[in-house]
XYZ file of C-alpha atoms in Angstrom:
592
model
C 127.512 7.642 -31.919
C 131.123 6.705 -31.952
C 132.571 4.117 -29.923
C 134.343 5.313 -26.871
C 137.717 3.060 -27.259
C 141.500 3.199 -28.058
C 142.408 2.920 -31.569
C 144.400 -0.829 -32.087
C 147.272 1.289 -34.091
C 147.900 4.449 -32.800
C 145.869 4.822 -29.491
C 144.131 7.622 -30.616
C 140.736 8.005 -28.964
C 139.291 10.507 -31.353
C 137.017 9.552 -33.984
C 135.040 10.472 -36.922
C 132.539 8.742 -38.981
C 132.323 9.045 -43.096
C 128.600 10.184 -44.006
C 128.823 8.459 -47.608
C 130.428 5.101 -46.485
C 129.263 5.051 -42.853
C 132.789 3.626 -41.637
C 134.493 4.808 -38.531
C 138.135 5.787 -38.265
C 140.207 7.809 -35.856
C 141.810 10.836 -36.112
C 144.960 9.169 -37.855
C 142.717 7.619 -40.206
C 142.875 4.079 -39.244
C 139.395 2.638 -39.572
C 137.847 0.505 -37.287
C 136.823 -2.884 -38.011
C 133.312 -5.009 -37.876
C 131.397 -1.402 -37.178
C 128.987 0.431 -39.390
C 126.276 2.744 -39.045
C 123.075 1.785 -41.559
C 119.637 3.784 -41.701
C 118.016 0.940 -42.985
C 116.730 -2.881 -41.738
C 119.932 -5.439 -41.501
C 119.836 -9.168 -40.042
C 123.681 -8.942 -39.183
C 124.358 -6.557 -36.339
C 127.450 -5.880 -34.722
C 129.008 -6.294 -31.505
C 129.037 -2.821 -30.851
C 125.091 -2.357 -31.100
C 122.815 -2.731 -28.725
C 119.246 -2.821 -28.460
C 116.813 -2.424 -25.654
C 113.361 -4.472 -26.069
C 110.654 -3.656 -23.553
C 107.674 -6.275 -23.600
C 104.170 -6.058 -22.185
C 102.920 -8.132 -19.796
C 99.941 -10.655 -21.034
C 98.427 -10.050 -17.801
C 95.966 -7.328 -17.895
C 95.622 -4.758 -15.304
C 91.883 -3.509 -13.984
C 89.967 -2.602 -10.920
C 88.852 -5.426 -8.971
C 85.431 -5.554 -9.233
C 83.106 -4.605 -5.975
C 79.752 -6.265 -7.410
C 78.532 -8.600 -5.055
C 78.640 -12.076 -6.472
C 74.958 -12.846 -5.382
C 72.946 -10.794 -7.319
C 71.929 -11.803 -10.713
C 72.423 -10.195 -13.989
C 70.825 -10.190 -17.373
C 68.338 -13.156 -18.645
C 69.088 -14.908 -15.320
C 68.069 -12.066 -13.297
C 64.612 -12.275 -15.485
C 63.721 -15.429 -14.974
C 64.369 -15.048 -10.745
C 61.894 -11.969 -11.033
C 59.529 -14.248 -12.450
C 60.039 -16.899 -10.009
C 59.175 -14.370 -7.400
C 56.092 -12.893 -9.366
C 54.901 -16.383 -9.439
C 55.464 -17.271 -6.052
C 53.561 -13.771 -4.960
C 50.712 -15.005 -7.636
C 50.820 -18.179 -5.615
C 50.160 -16.495 -2.311
C 47.590 -14.260 -3.819
C 44.951 -17.085 -5.047
C 45.117 -18.883 -1.743
C 44.536 -15.349 -0.157
C 41.668 -14.982 -2.357
C 40.405 -18.506 -2.005
C 40.318 -18.022 1.781
C 38.645 -14.603 1.575
C 36.056 -15.420 -1.057
C 35.539 -19.083 -0.376
C 36.485 -19.727 -4.199
C 36.855 -23.344 -5.250
C 39.819 -25.513 -5.811
C 39.335 -25.090 -9.666
C 40.045 -21.348 -9.346
C 43.838 -22.298 -9.090
C 44.167 -23.964 -12.292
C 42.141 -21.239 -14.074
C 44.922 -18.798 -12.743
C 47.448 -21.163 -13.587
C 46.337 -21.275 -17.186
C 45.962 -17.735 -17.711
C 49.456 -17.269 -16.322
C 50.956 -19.042 -18.519
C 49.186 -17.567 -21.359
C 50.290 -14.177 -20.042
C 54.091 -15.161 -20.002
C 53.573 -15.955 -23.963
C 51.634 -12.732 -24.683
C 54.504 -10.291 -23.324
C 56.377 -8.105 -25.814
C 59.473 -9.451 -24.278
C 58.506 -13.157 -22.713
C 60.916 -14.615 -19.833
C 63.733 -16.464 -20.990
C 63.864 -20.671 -20.429
C 65.100 -21.795 -17.449
C 69.377 -21.354 -17.546
C 71.499 -23.958 -16.788
C 73.028 -23.955 -13.360
C 75.547 -21.619 -12.959
C 78.406 -23.623 -11.738
C 77.781 -26.168 -14.253
C 78.360 -23.029 -17.155
C 81.490 -21.863 -15.309
C 82.652 -25.771 -15.374
C 82.193 -26.085 -18.602
C 83.877 -22.633 -19.509
C 86.887 -23.835 -17.448
C 87.230 -27.139 -19.386
C 87.245 -25.276 -22.531
C 89.954 -22.804 -21.801
C 91.727 -26.074 -20.058
C 91.454 -27.687 -23.646
C 93.344 -25.011 -25.592
C 95.765 -23.958 -22.835
C 98.606 -26.925 -23.666
C 98.945 -25.775 -27.022
C 99.676 -22.267 -26.201
C 101.713 -22.850 -23.016
C 103.778 -25.447 -25.091
C 104.200 -24.861 -28.915
C 106.858 -27.276 -29.170
C 105.004 -30.127 -28.222
C 104.431 -30.935 -31.877
C 108.251 -31.086 -32.903
C 110.174 -33.855 -33.232
C 112.612 -35.377 -30.671
C 114.918 -36.773 -33.379
C 116.529 -33.083 -33.846
C 119.597 -32.266 -33.153
C 120.750 -29.895 -30.296
C 121.841 -26.899 -32.836
C 118.651 -27.667 -34.441
C 116.427 -27.349 -31.673
C 118.618 -24.144 -30.488
C 118.007 -22.470 -33.801
C 114.372 -23.448 -34.000
C 113.475 -22.289 -30.392
C 115.397 -19.392 -31.249
C 113.566 -18.746 -34.381
C 110.296 -19.308 -32.781
C 110.990 -17.251 -30.039
C 111.921 -14.354 -32.110
C 108.927 -14.995 -33.970
C 106.493 -15.009 -30.469
C 108.012 -11.597 -30.026
C 107.375 -10.024 -32.885
C 103.513 -11.794 -32.702
C 103.408 -9.700 -28.980
C 104.704 -6.273 -30.854
C 102.307 -6.727 -33.712
C 99.466 -7.376 -31.158
C 100.620 -4.374 -29.152
C 100.436 -2.216 -32.300
C 97.039 -3.468 -33.094
C 96.209 -2.884 -29.523
C 97.130 0.886 -29.637
C 95.594 1.353 -33.253
C 92.204 0.341 -32.184
C 92.039 1.615 -28.537
C 90.004 4.357 -29.557
C 87.462 1.756 -31.088
C 87.265 -0.345 -27.945
C 86.823 2.498 -25.599
C 83.942 3.557 -27.837
C 82.322 0.384 -27.957
C 82.961 -0.248 -24.165
C 81.331 3.120 -23.557
C 78.054 1.997 -25.877
C 77.957 -1.042 -24.247
C 77.972 0.149 -20.816
C 75.759 2.885 -21.621
C 73.242 0.081 -22.779
C 73.439 -2.050 -19.731
C 72.723 1.339 -17.824
C 69.731 2.072 -19.833
C 68.709 -1.823 -19.846
C 68.951 -1.950 -15.904
C 66.668 0.858 -15.800
C 64.362 -0.988 -17.687
C 64.535 -4.243 -15.771
C 60.649 -3.910 -15.738
C 58.318 -3.078 -18.426
C 54.690 -1.878 -18.112
C 53.679 -5.689 -18.684
C 56.301 -6.903 -16.072
C 54.988 -5.166 -13.375
C 53.061 -7.119 -10.039
C 49.856 -5.381 -11.024
C 49.887 -7.863 -14.179
C 49.032 -10.362 -11.520
C 45.989 -8.932 -10.342
C 45.092 -8.606 -14.322
C 45.462 -12.363 -14.159
C 43.365 -12.832 -11.579
C 40.836 -10.604 -12.602
C 40.638 -12.388 -15.788
C 40.355 -15.903 -14.008
C 37.558 -14.471 -12.197
C 35.618 -13.132 -14.915
C 36.314 -16.572 -16.754
C 34.655 -18.340 -13.794
C 31.861 -16.198 -13.814
C 32.137 -14.479 -10.602
C 30.109 -10.783 -9.808
C 33.289 -9.253 -8.757
C 34.452 -5.516 -9.390
C 37.883 -3.959 -9.519
C 37.158 -2.215 -6.098
C 36.931 -5.555 -4.587
C 40.566 -6.243 -5.220
C 41.589 -2.720 -4.727
C 39.543 -2.932 -1.057
C 41.567 -6.123 -0.247
C 44.846 -4.761 -1.285
C 44.582 -1.938 0.653
C 43.083 -3.889 3.801
C 46.318 -6.176 3.363
C 44.373 -9.185 3.223
C 45.855 -9.505 -0.496
C 49.586 -10.185 -0.700
C 50.527 -6.943 -2.740
C 52.115 -3.984 -1.020
C 55.888 -4.319 -0.081
C 55.255 -8.274 -0.396
C 58.600 -8.483 -0.965
C 58.970 -8.938 2.964
C 56.580 -12.429 2.404
C 59.268 -13.444 0.003
C 62.177 -15.849 1.596
C 65.474 -14.703 1.992
C 66.945 -17.046 -0.575
C 65.222 -15.717 -3.122
C 65.778 -11.907 -1.962
C 69.039 -12.095 -2.053
C 69.706 -12.695 -5.513
C 67.578 -9.506 -6.209
C 69.223 -5.891 -7.580
C 67.662 -2.826 -6.633
C 65.649 -2.105 -9.378
C 63.990 -5.623 -9.025
C 63.604 -4.924 -5.228
C 62.302 -1.841 -6.358
C 59.687 -3.064 -8.667
C 58.915 -6.075 -6.086
C 57.836 -3.234 -3.751
C 54.501 -1.795 -4.352
C 53.697 1.237 -2.110
C 50.057 1.825 -3.619
C 47.418 -0.199 -4.707
C 46.621 0.136 -8.457
C 43.924 2.241 -10.070
C 40.684 1.074 -11.425
C 41.693 2.049 -14.678
C 45.306 0.702 -14.487
C 43.706 -2.459 -13.897
C 41.329 -2.606 -16.376
C 43.245 -1.289 -19.083
C 45.954 -4.464 -18.306
C 42.511 -7.165 -18.053
C 41.308 -6.016 -21.055
C 44.337 -6.028 -22.988
C 45.044 -9.495 -21.860
C 41.692 -11.019 -22.709
C 41.767 -9.420 -26.324
C 45.336 -10.979 -27.199
C 43.880 -14.203 -25.348
C 41.066 -14.599 -28.224
C 43.452 -12.936 -31.115
C 46.264 -15.527 -30.408
C 44.826 -18.503 -29.122
C 41.157 -18.303 -29.413
C 40.159 -18.061 -25.745
C 37.281 -16.042 -24.949
C 36.601 -14.241 -21.543
C 33.068 -14.652 -20.789
C 30.744 -11.408 -20.313
C 30.305 -9.997 -17.157
C 27.837 -11.491 -14.447
C 26.152 -8.134 -14.823
C 23.205 -9.172 -12.474
C 24.478 -9.472 -9.319
C 26.937 -6.246 -10.014
C 24.517 -4.171 -11.249
C 22.508 -5.019 -7.955
C 25.574 -4.084 -5.960
C 25.799 -0.708 -7.448
C 22.116 0.065 -6.945
C 22.471 -1.291 -3.181
C 25.671 -0.518 -2.277
C 26.676 2.671 -4.440
C 23.779 4.563 -4.737
C 21.276 3.126 -1.650
C 18.186 2.681 -3.768
C 15.506 0.467 -4.205
C 15.036 -2.407 -6.848
C 12.755 -0.063 -9.257
C 15.998 1.625 -9.839
C 17.688 -2.039 -10.685
C 14.819 -2.627 -13.207
C 14.993 0.850 -14.662
C 18.786 0.734 -15.320
C 18.936 -2.899 -16.785
C 16.144 -1.511 -19.292
C 18.279 1.482 -20.212
C 21.548 -0.505 -20.058
C 19.938 -2.794 -23.004
C 18.845 0.406 -24.938
C 22.829 2.140 -24.746
C 23.699 -1.125 -26.065
C 26.427 -1.502 -23.344
C 29.208 -4.035 -23.800
C 29.853 -6.352 -20.572
C 33.090 -7.809 -21.858
C 36.598 -7.183 -20.758
C 37.539 -5.529 -24.190
C 34.924 -3.714 -26.423
C 36.032 -5.659 -29.378
C 35.125 -8.883 -27.806
C 31.194 -8.007 -27.889
C 29.611 -9.737 -30.341
C 26.587 -7.070 -30.407
C 28.565 -3.957 -30.867
C 28.815 -2.122 -34.314
C 31.948 -1.518 -35.928
C 31.684 2.309 -37.032
C 34.018 4.862 -38.560
C 36.238 6.856 -35.961
C 34.456 9.933 -37.151
C 31.021 8.792 -36.642
C 28.945 10.962 -33.872
C 28.235 7.117 -32.237
C 31.633 6.173 -31.726
C 31.642 4.023 -28.914
C 34.293 5.908 -26.927
C 33.618 5.043 -23.559
C 32.553 1.147 -24.287
C 35.948 0.081 -22.798
C 35.508 1.564 -19.587
C 35.357 -0.715 -16.604
C 31.721 -2.436 -16.501
C 30.769 -1.142 -13.157
C 31.811 2.006 -14.167
C 29.341 2.110 -17.146
C 26.725 0.568 -14.915
C 26.665 3.355 -12.298
C 26.829 5.691 -15.236
C 23.708 4.181 -16.328
C 22.124 4.632 -12.867
C 22.940 7.925 -12.618
C 21.548 8.647 -16.021
C 18.111 7.244 -14.693
C 18.123 9.082 -11.385
C 18.401 12.421 -13.884
C 15.434 11.056 -15.593
C 13.244 10.559 -12.432
C 14.791 13.627 -10.414
C 16.190 15.578 -12.452
C 19.042 16.806 -9.742
C 18.740 20.560 -11.237
C 17.010 21.796 -7.891
C 13.743 21.553 -9.979
C 10.820 19.557 -8.499
C 9.836 16.682 -10.871
C 6.179 14.549 -9.902
C 5.015 11.838 -12.093
C 1.081 12.328 -13.122
C 0.381 8.692 -13.274
C 0.545 5.853 -10.586
C 1.717 3.374 -13.247
C 4.811 5.540 -14.017
C 7.775 3.472 -12.078
C 9.102 6.997 -10.762
C 6.435 6.851 -8.309
C 7.940 3.683 -6.930
C 11.285 5.409 -6.295
C 11.816 7.180 -2.662
C 10.839 10.833 -2.610
C 14.037 13.214 -3.699
C 14.433 15.010 -0.601
C 14.389 12.354 1.441
C 16.519 10.296 -0.639
C 19.238 12.927 -1.013
C 19.342 13.244 3.062
C 19.762 9.345 3.053
C 22.501 9.668 0.451
C 24.359 12.063 2.445
C 24.042 10.258 5.494
C 25.530 7.257 3.830
C 28.620 8.849 2.355
C 29.356 10.123 6.260
C 28.828 6.325 7.603
C 31.172 5.454 4.548
C 33.748 7.922 5.985
C 33.189 6.968 9.837
C 33.397 2.963 9.578
C 35.574 2.216 6.606
C 38.918 0.182 6.824
C 40.243 2.136 3.830
C 40.774 5.089 5.558
C 43.748 3.679 7.262
C 45.460 3.721 4.016
C 48.634 5.557 2.785
C 46.418 7.911 0.293
C 44.009 9.018 2.969
C 46.107 11.570 5.337
C 44.765 10.901 8.862
C 46.375 12.014 12.313
C 46.418 9.825 15.654
C 45.766 13.165 17.284
C 42.012 13.389 15.440
C 41.012 10.046 16.210
C 38.463 9.131 18.640
C 38.878 6.059 21.111
C 36.356 3.640 18.616
C 38.805 4.768 15.625
C 41.808 4.229 17.315
C 40.994 0.647 18.491
C 40.139 -0.149 14.980
C 43.306 1.365 13.855
C 45.427 -0.513 16.150
C 43.683 -3.399 15.410
C 44.739 -2.960 11.620
C 48.095 -2.275 12.687
C 48.132 -6.171 14.625
C 47.145 -7.550 11.635
C 49.144 -6.276 8.809
C 52.592 -5.654 10.680
C 52.682 -8.417 12.738
C 50.300 -11.639 11.809
C 50.993 -11.144 7.967
C 54.727 -11.856 9.150
C 55.003 -14.072 11.731
C 51.593 -15.723 11.632
C 50.959 -15.995 14.763
C 47.857 -16.195 16.482
C 45.525 -13.703 18.476
C 46.303 -15.421 21.962
C 50.211 -15.535 20.918
C 50.133 -11.805 19.810
C 48.513 -10.711 23.241
C 50.990 -13.212 25.731
C 53.699 -11.915 23.791
C 53.249 -8.215 23.257
C 49.971 -7.255 25.298
C 50.077 -9.170 28.332
C 47.299 -7.742 29.733
C 43.813 -8.901 30.989
C 40.899 -9.558 28.607
C 37.917 -10.258 30.914
C 36.700 -6.475 30.242
C 36.801 -6.404 25.948
C 35.345 -3.609 24.520
C 32.675 -3.968 21.920
C 33.250 -3.550 18.439
C 31.310 -1.410 16.211
C 28.946 -2.662 13.422
C 28.593 -1.328 10.090
C 24.657 -0.347 8.923
C 24.330 -1.863 5.641
C 23.929 0.467 2.916
C 20.177 -0.583 1.868
C 18.842 0.386 5.249
C 19.064 4.025 4.319
C 15.639 4.055 1.988
C 13.774 2.023 4.343
C 10.988 4.174 5.794
C 11.291 7.025 3.400
C 8.074 7.779 1.554
C 7.622 7.418 -1.941
C 7.387 10.162 -4.421
C 4.067 11.914 -4.679
C 1.719 12.140 -7.555
C 1.137 15.166 -9.167
C -2.681 16.164 -9.453
C -3.612 19.098 -11.522
C -0.685 21.184 -11.071
C 0.668 22.539 -14.268
C 3.857 24.187 -13.083
C 5.693 20.955 -11.896
C 8.088 19.111 -14.523
C 7.262 15.397 -14.944
C 10.106 12.954 -15.040
C 12.262 12.982 -18.037
C 11.013 16.930 -18.918
C 13.636 19.401 -19.243
C 16.595 17.397 -19.074
C 20.126 18.909 -19.032
C 23.505 17.365 -20.506
C 25.926 18.955 -19.022
C 29.553 19.319 -21.067
C 32.312 17.377 -18.805
C 35.118 19.408 -20.296
C 33.595 23.013 -19.311
C 36.465 23.392 -16.449
C 34.220 26.873 -15.425
C 30.994 25.282 -15.310
C 29.853 24.006 -12.154
C 27.505 20.915 -11.672
C 24.157 21.571 -9.576
C 24.576 20.530 -5.718
C 22.521 17.219 -5.956
C 23.898 15.950 -9.029
C 27.730 16.646 -7.504
C 26.746 14.648 -4.449
C 25.943 11.731 -6.378
C 28.561 12.015 -8.800
C 31.373 12.521 -6.162
C 30.418 9.825 -4.102
C 29.818 7.273 -7.000
C 33.136 8.359 -8.503
C 34.983 7.426 -5.201
C 33.346 4.165 -4.977
C 34.273 2.754 -8.021
C 37.577 4.680 -8.035
C 37.949 6.972 -10.799
C 38.048 11.130 -10.583
C 34.668 12.832 -10.956
C 35.757 14.295 -14.569
C 35.940 10.879 -15.733
C 32.509 10.032 -14.744
C 30.913 12.889 -15.539
C 32.157 12.226 -19.206
C 30.838 8.629 -19.105
C 27.537 9.997 -18.268
C 27.754 12.674 -21.061
C 28.518 10.244 -23.836
C 25.445 8.133 -22.581
C 23.189 10.625 -22.084
C 23.834 12.037 -25.859
C 23.616 8.307 -27.131
C 20.587 7.846 -25.306
C 19.073 11.400 -27.163
C 20.204 9.846 -30.325
C 18.264 6.802 -29.911
C 15.083 8.699 -28.709
C 15.085 10.753 -31.924
C 15.896 7.975 -33.981
C 12.977 6.220 -32.149
C 10.715 9.070 -33.003
C 11.398 9.117 -36.686
C 10.523 5.483 -37.018
C 7.385 5.571 -35.188
C 6.424 8.845 -37.837
C 7.506 6.686 -40.608
C 5.373 3.855 -39.507
C 2.505 6.218 -39.237
C 3.053 7.600 -42.579
C 3.312 3.910 -43.823
C 0.045 2.960 -42.450
C -1.840 6.334 -43.466
C -0.798 6.043 -46.995
C -2.018 2.389 -46.974
C -5.784 3.742 -45.427
C -5.899 6.071 -48.694
C -4.726 3.821 -50.927
C -7.963 1.702 -50.323
C -10.568 4.669 -50.514
C -12.201 5.228 -54.132
C -13.700 8.463 -55.561
C-alpha cells in the first residue's frame, strides 16, 4: 500500500510502485526516498512500515473447580478407606467378644490375619502418605526457588557494562523472550489435538478408576472373612450362619455401619467410598466362604500359615439338633458316613492332607469338596435320613433290633414334628425383621408387634446413642412400666423328638422295604422333575437354615450319594476278591 503523503518535489499525491525494483514514485517520476517493499525477511525496516504484535498472556484461563476440597482422591483416598475398614473391624471384634464371650487373644489373632489379608490383596493399600499440608509446602518451596530466575533474567549480568550496552542487551533479550513466546504459542497450537486426546484419555481413565475404587477383595465383607479365619484358627465351632444372624439382628456392625464412623472420617469420603461402606444386605453363606477359603489358601501358600480344621463335633451336633431336630443316633451315623465320604474339614479343599489329587475328568472328582463345612455336614445327615427313612413315600422298617434305624423315631411322627419346628422358627425368629423378608405391620399380632418395636429400639436408638433402657423410656416413652408384658420364650429345637415312638421292627412282613433298600438318587439338574414331599420338606428347611438355595443343596446331596454308591461297589468288589483269594488258598492245600 502506497503512503498517503505529498511529493516533496512536485506536491503530487499520486504514487505508483515499480514491480521489478520495489521503488515508489509519484506521477512525475520522483522517487520517494527510504521506502522499499520487499517480500522477504529483512532486519532494517523503514520508518513507513508498521507492525502490530499480539502476545498471548501467560495466565491460563479455565473454569473454577467445584470439587469439595475436603474429599480425598487417589492413593490418599484408598488409604483413608482402609482406615475406615480397620475401625469397623475393631468394632466388630469388640462386638463378637461381648456376644460370644471370647478370650482377649482373639484381638491379637484378628490383627495378625488382617495384616496378612492386606499384604495378599491384588492391589495392596498404599503406605501412609505424608501430611497433605507438608506436601503443599514442599511444592511451594520448590516453585519459589525457581521463580527468581524467571522473573529476573538479568540478575547474572554484570553491572560494569555501559548504559548503551545495557539497553541493547535488554532489547535483544526482550526480542528473544518474544520469539520464545511466539514459538511456544506455535508449539501449543500444533500439539493441541494430541493434548486434547491425552486429556480425554486421562479423564476417562480417572472416571473408570473412580468406579473401580473398591474391588471384590476391598469390600467390607472381607472383614467378616477375617473374623471367620480367626475363629477357625482358635478352633471355635462357628458357622457362617452365626455371623449372618448377628449381622441381620444388628448385633454385629456391618449394615450401614458408616453411621457409626466419626464425622471427621466420613467428611473425607467420596460418594463411591460411602456407597462401598454402606452395605444394605448381609452377605450370603457362599460369598463369605469363597473369600474366607481364598484367604486361608493364600496364607498357607505365601507365608506357610496353616488354618486348622473345623471343630466338627460341636458343629455336627448343632446340625443334628437345630437343623434336623433328631437324636444322637443320627449324629453317630452321620459322623461315620462323613468318614466314608472323606469330607475335607478345612476352609479350602487344597489344605486337606487326606484329599487325593485326581484328574478333573475323573468321575471321583471332588466337585463339592469346597462347599461350606456345615453344608457338607447337613448333606451327609440328609443322606443318612434317606438311607433310614427313604423319604419317597415308601415305608422302611428294620428287621433287627441291633439295626441303628430302630433307635431313630418313627418316620411319620418325625416328619410331623419337623413341620412344627419350621413353623416355630417362622413365629419366633428375629430374622423375619430383616430387609430380605417382606412383612407388613398390619399382619402382625400384638406379640410380634412388641418384638418388632424392641428390635427397632435396639437398632435405631441404642446403636447410635448408646443409652440405657431406662434412659430411652424416660426420653422417648415416658409411660409407667409397672404392668410390663411377659416376653415369649423360644422352645428349644431338640424338644420336638421328645415323646416320639421309636421305629418299629418288621417281623414276618416281606413286602416292607428295609433301610437302605431301593435307594433313589435324584438328578439335581432335572428342572422338570419334582422331589417327593418328604424329601422336599427336609431339603427346603435345611437349605434355609444353612443359607443356600434348594438346588445347590440338592447338588451336594447328589454328589455325596454317587460317591457313596461308588464306595459301596468298590467294597463289594474288594470283599469278592478276598473271598476268591481265600478259596484259592484252600484248594491249593488239597491233594488228589
